[in-house]
XYZ file of C-alpha atoms in Angstrom:
373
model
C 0.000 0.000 0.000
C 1.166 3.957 -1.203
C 2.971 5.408 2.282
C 1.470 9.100 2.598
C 4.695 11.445 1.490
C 5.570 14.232 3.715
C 4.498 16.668 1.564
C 0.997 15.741 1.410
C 0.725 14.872 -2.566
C -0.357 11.189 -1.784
C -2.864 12.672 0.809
C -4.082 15.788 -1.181
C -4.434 13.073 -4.571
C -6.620 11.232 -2.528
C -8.772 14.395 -1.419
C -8.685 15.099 -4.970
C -10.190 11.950 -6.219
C -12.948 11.598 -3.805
C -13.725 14.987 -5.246
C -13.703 14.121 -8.554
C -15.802 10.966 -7.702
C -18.322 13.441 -5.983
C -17.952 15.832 -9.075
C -18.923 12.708 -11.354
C -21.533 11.612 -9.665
C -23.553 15.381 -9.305
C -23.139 15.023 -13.246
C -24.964 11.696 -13.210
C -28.067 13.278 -11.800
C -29.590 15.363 -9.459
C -30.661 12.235 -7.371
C -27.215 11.779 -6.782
C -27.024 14.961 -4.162
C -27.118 13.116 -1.004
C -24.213 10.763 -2.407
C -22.400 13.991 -3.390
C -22.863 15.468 0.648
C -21.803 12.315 1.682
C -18.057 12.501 -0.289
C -17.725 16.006 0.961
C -18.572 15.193 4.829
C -15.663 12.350 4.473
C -13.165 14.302 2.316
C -13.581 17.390 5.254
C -13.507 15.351 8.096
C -10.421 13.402 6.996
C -8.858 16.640 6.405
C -9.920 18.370 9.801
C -8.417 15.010 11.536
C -5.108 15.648 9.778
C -4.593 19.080 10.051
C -5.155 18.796 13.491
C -2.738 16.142 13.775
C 0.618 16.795 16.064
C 3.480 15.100 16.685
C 3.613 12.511 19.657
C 7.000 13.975 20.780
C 5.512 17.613 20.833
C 2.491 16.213 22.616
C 4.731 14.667 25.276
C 6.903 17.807 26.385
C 3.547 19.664 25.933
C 2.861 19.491 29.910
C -0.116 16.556 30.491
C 2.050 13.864 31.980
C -0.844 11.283 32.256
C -1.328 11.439 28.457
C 2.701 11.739 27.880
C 2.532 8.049 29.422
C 0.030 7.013 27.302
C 1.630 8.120 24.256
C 5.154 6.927 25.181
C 3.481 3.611 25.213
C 2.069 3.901 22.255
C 5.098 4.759 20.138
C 6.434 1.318 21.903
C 3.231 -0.682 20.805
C 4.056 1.196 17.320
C 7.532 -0.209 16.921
C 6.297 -3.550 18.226
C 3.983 -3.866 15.849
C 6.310 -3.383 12.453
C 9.369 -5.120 14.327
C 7.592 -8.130 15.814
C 3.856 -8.720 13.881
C 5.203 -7.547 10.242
C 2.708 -4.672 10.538
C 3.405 -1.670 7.986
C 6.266 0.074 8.974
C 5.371 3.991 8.264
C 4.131 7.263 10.117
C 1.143 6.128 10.975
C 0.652 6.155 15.311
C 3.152 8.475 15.303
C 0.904 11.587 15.183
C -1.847 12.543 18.047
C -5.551 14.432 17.252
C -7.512 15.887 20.329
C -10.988 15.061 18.777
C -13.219 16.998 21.449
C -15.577 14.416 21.034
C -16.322 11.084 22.250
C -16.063 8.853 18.513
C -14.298 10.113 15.379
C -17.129 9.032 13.305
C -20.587 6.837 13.121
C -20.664 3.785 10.904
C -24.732 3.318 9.648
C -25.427 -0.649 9.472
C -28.909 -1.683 7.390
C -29.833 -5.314 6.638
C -33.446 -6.309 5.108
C -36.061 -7.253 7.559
C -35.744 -10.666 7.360
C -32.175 -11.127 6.748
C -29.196 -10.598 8.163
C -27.286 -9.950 4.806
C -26.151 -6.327 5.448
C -26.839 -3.739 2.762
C -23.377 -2.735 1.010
C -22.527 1.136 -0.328
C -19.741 1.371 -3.301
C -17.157 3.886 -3.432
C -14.524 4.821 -5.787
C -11.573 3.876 -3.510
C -12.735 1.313 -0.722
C -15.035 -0.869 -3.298
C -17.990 -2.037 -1.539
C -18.711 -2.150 2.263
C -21.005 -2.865 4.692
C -20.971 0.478 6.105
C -21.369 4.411 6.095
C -19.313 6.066 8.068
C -20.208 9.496 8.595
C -17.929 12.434 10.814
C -21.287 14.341 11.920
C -23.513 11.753 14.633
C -26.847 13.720 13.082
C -25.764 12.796 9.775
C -25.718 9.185 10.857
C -28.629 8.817 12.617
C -30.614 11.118 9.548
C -29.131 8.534 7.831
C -30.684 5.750 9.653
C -34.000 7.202 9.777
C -34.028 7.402 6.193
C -33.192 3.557 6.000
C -35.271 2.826 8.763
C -38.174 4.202 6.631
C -37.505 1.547 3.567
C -38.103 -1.052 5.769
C -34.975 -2.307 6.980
C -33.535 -3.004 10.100
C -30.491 -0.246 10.547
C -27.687 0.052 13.329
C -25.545 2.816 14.209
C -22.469 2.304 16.191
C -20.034 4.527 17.596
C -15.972 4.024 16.140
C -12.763 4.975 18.178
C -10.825 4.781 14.787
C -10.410 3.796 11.410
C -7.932 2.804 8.929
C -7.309 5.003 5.736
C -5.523 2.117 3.950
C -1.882 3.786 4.155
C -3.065 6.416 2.012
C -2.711 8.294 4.846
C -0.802 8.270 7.941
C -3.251 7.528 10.681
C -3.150 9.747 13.794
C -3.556 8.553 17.632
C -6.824 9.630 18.382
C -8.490 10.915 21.794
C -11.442 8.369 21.273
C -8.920 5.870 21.960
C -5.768 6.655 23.600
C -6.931 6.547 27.428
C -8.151 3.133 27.192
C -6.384 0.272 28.890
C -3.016 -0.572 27.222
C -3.999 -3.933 25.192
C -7.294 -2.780 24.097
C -5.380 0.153 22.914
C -2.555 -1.735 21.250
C -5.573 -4.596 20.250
C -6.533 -1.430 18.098
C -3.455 -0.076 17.008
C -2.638 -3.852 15.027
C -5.955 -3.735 13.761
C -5.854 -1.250 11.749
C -2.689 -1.426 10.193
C -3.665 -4.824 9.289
C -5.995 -3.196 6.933
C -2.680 -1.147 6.047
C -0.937 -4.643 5.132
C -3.561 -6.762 3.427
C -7.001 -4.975 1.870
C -9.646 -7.010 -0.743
C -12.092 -4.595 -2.310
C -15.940 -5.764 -2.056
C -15.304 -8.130 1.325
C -15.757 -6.524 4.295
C -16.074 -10.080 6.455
C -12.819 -11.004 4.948
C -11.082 -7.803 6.013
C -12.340 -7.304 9.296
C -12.427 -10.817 10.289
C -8.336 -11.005 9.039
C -7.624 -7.732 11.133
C -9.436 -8.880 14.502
C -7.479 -12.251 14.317
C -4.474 -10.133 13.889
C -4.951 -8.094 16.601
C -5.875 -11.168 18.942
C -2.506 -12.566 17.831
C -0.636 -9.288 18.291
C -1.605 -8.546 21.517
C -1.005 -12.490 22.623
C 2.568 -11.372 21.637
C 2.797 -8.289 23.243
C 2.275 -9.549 26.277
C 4.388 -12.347 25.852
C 7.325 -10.105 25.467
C 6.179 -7.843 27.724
C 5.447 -9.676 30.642
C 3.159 -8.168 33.097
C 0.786 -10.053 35.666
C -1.869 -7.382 35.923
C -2.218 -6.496 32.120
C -2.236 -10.362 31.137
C -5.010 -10.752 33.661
C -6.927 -7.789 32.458
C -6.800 -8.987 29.202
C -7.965 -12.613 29.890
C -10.466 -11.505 31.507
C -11.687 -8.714 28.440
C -11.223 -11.941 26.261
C -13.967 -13.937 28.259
C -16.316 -11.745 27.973
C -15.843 -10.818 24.393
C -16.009 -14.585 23.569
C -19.361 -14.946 26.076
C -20.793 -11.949 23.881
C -19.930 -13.078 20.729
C -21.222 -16.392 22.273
C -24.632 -15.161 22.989
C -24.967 -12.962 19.854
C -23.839 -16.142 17.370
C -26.384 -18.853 19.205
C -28.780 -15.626 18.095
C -27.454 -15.413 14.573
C -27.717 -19.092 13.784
C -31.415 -18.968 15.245
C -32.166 -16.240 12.994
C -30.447 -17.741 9.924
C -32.753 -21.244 10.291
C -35.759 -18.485 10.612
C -35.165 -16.570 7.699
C -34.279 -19.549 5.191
C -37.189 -21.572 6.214
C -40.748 -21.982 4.101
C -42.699 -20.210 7.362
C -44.660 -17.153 5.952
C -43.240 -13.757 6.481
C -46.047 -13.021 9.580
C -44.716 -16.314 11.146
C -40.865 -15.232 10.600
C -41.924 -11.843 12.183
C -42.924 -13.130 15.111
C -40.525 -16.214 15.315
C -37.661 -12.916 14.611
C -39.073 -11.301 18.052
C -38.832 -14.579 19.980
C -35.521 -14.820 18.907
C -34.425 -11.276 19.860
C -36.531 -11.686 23.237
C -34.545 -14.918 23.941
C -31.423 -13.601 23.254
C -31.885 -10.561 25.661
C -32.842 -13.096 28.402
C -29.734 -14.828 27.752
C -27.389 -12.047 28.318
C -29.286 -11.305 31.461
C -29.314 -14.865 32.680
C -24.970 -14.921 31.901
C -24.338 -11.667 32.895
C -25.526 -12.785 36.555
C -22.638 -15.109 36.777
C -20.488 -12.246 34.798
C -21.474 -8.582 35.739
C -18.464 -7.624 33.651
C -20.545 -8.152 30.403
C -22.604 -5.317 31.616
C -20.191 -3.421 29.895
C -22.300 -4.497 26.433
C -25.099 -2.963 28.034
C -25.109 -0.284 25.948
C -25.587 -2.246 22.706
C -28.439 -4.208 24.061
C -30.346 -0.881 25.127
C -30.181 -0.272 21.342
C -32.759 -2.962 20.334
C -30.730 -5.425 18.639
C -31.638 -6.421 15.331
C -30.740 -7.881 11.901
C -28.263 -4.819 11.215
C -26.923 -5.456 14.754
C -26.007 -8.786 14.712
C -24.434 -8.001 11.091
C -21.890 -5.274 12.250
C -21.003 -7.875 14.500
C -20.211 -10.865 12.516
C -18.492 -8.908 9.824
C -15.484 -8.489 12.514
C -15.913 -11.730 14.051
C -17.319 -14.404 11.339
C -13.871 -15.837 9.829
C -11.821 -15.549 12.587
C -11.578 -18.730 13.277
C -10.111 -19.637 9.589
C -7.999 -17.347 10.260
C -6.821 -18.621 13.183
C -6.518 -22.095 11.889
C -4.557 -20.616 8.807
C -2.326 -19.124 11.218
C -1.744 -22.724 13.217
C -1.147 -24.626 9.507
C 1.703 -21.897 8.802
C 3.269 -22.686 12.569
C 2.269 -19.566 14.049
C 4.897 -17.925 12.202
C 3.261 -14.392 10.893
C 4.776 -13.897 7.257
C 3.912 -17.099 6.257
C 0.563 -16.597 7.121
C 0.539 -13.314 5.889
C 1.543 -14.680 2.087
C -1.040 -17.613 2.562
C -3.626 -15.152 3.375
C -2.865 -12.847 0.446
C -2.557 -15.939 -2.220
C -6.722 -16.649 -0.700
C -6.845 -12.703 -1.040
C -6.049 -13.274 -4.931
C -8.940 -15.725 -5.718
C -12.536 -14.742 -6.268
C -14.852 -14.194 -3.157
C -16.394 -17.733 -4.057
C -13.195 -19.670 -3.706
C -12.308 -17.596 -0.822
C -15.321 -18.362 1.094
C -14.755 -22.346 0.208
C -11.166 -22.138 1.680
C -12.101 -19.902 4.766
C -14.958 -22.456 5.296
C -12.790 -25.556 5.408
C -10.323 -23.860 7.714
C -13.242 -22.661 10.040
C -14.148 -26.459 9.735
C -11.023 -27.509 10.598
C -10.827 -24.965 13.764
C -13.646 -26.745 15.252
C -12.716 -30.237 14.762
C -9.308 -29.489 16.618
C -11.475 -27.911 19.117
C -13.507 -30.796 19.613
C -10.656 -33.143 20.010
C -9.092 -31.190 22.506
C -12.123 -30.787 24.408
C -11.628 -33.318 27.557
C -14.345 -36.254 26.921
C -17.104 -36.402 29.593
């Protein structure tokens, strides 16, 4: 992927061709507005984040020592991540950006009633995703509304940070930079994963590859790094990710047997609210044994739905290939890394048959090692 150059050319040509794409889609037809608005919010707030940007050393003799800590630890969970995880070695982390606000932007999720294949927006540089992320939280949820109104079932969720593919260099942000140190470097190797490996039109693939990196990365950090408290911390974030995800996916497979069966659309309706209803008195039920998961309390208050339980397989579906493609190169990361981008190479329908048998495999190693009652 193109490193941003110091002069800005790489980052002003890419300001330049979402204009153009804007420019060229106005001339397509007045319909076409909102799309247009849409290219401009991204363009300026990409901008705004990088003019704002300064560097980490500056920050640190600014005065703020509890933020000087943070960021020296960063630049250390930078250096680990090019030196030992292979990750993109360039100026991205090494900038900060005081956002003033709680999220840099608002991703807007939208799946069909009765599915929970998520709708997917095109654009001239990213290909198709499963997203739109928008810098203003009223343009997101007007967003929402306006999908809401068609019918489907729409999500919006908050994001710390996002990757600009290397086009640019990606600043530390405030949304993200006070959280506890793995989560934070669990963040940092996500998203220049996207840096090192990106497949147009497959958002599952993408995100699913950069959350197993990151669950690999920060296994290693803390294996070099060797610290009792943070290792416990993040075991214990782990669990309740995996109970979550756990919870959500028994959902998800309900659903899936729902939606694909002959039942009318009424019965699915009301077979879709048991479903939802059940999974809410799951999480209760578990997060009596676990009031840590009451942390995900504020995406249950949201009224889970289709586009919910999309946003969160698309980071969390192929991990588990992943994973098992990791194990079959012997853990080591470059070798995986080349596997991963030969699968990257094929079309999305051989890709999902290989990612498939390696999930497949995942679970029959599981089950193996499982101790036999």
């Amino acid at each position: 992927m193109r490193k941003f150059k110091r002069d800005g050319s790489a980052g002003l040509g890419m300001l330049k061709r979402l204009l153009a794409a804007a420019v060229g889609v106005l001339l397509a037809g007045c319909s076409a507005v909102d799309t247009v608005d849409f290219y401009w919010q991204g363009a300026a707030g990409q901008m705004d984040l990088l003019a704002r940007a300064r560097p980490i050393p500056e920050v640190i003799e600014g005065g703020d020592r509890a933020l000087a800590l943070r960021l020296g630890r960063v630049r250390e969970i930078r250096s680990f991540a090019s030196r030992q995880l292979g990750l993109p070695d360039n100026g991205s982390y090494t900038r900060y950006t005081e956002l003033g606000r709680q999220f840099v932007l608002w991703n807007v999720f939208a799946a069909p009633a009765l599915s929970l294949k998520p709708l997917q927006w095109c654009f001239p540089i990213a290909g198709c995703v499963n997203y739109r992320g928008y810098f203003s939280e009223d343009q997101a949820r007007a967003e929402a509304a306006r999908l809401r109104a068609n019918g489907d079932d729409v999500h919006v969720s908050g994001v710390p940070a996002y990757s600009t593919l290397g086009y640019f260099d990606d600043p530390v942000l405030s949304s993200f930079v006070r959280w506890p140190e793995t989560e934070v470097a669990r963040l940092i190797f996500h998203e220049l994963a996207h840096q090192l490996l990106y497949v147009k039109d497959d958002s599952v693939f993408n995100e699913s590859f950069a959350t197993a990196v990151e669950e690999v990365g920060v296994e290693r950090w803390l294996a070099a790094h060797p610290n009792p408290v943070l290792e416990a911390q993040a075991a214990r974030n782990q669990k309740l990710r995996d109970a979550f995800r756990g919870i959500v996916g028994n959902a998800r497979d309900q659903l899936t047997q729902i939606y694909a069966s002959d039942a009318s659309d009424q019965a699915k309706q009301k077979a879709k609210l048991d479903a939802f209803a059940a999974m809410k008195a799951e999480y209760e039920r578990v997060k009596a044994g676990e009031p840590g998961l009451a942390g995900y309390d504020r995406w249950f208050a949201q009224d889970p739905n289709n586009a919910s339980l999309a946003a969160i397989a698309i980071y969390t579906e192929r991990v588990p290939a992943f994973r098992e493609l990791l194990s079959e190169s012997d853990n080591d990361l470059p070798r995986f890394y080349d596997r991963v981008r030969a699968i990257a190479a094929m079309s999305k329908s051989e890709r999902d048959t290989v990612l498939t048998a390696a999930a497949a495999k995942s679970v029959e190693a599981i089950t193996k090692a499982a101790p036999q009652s």
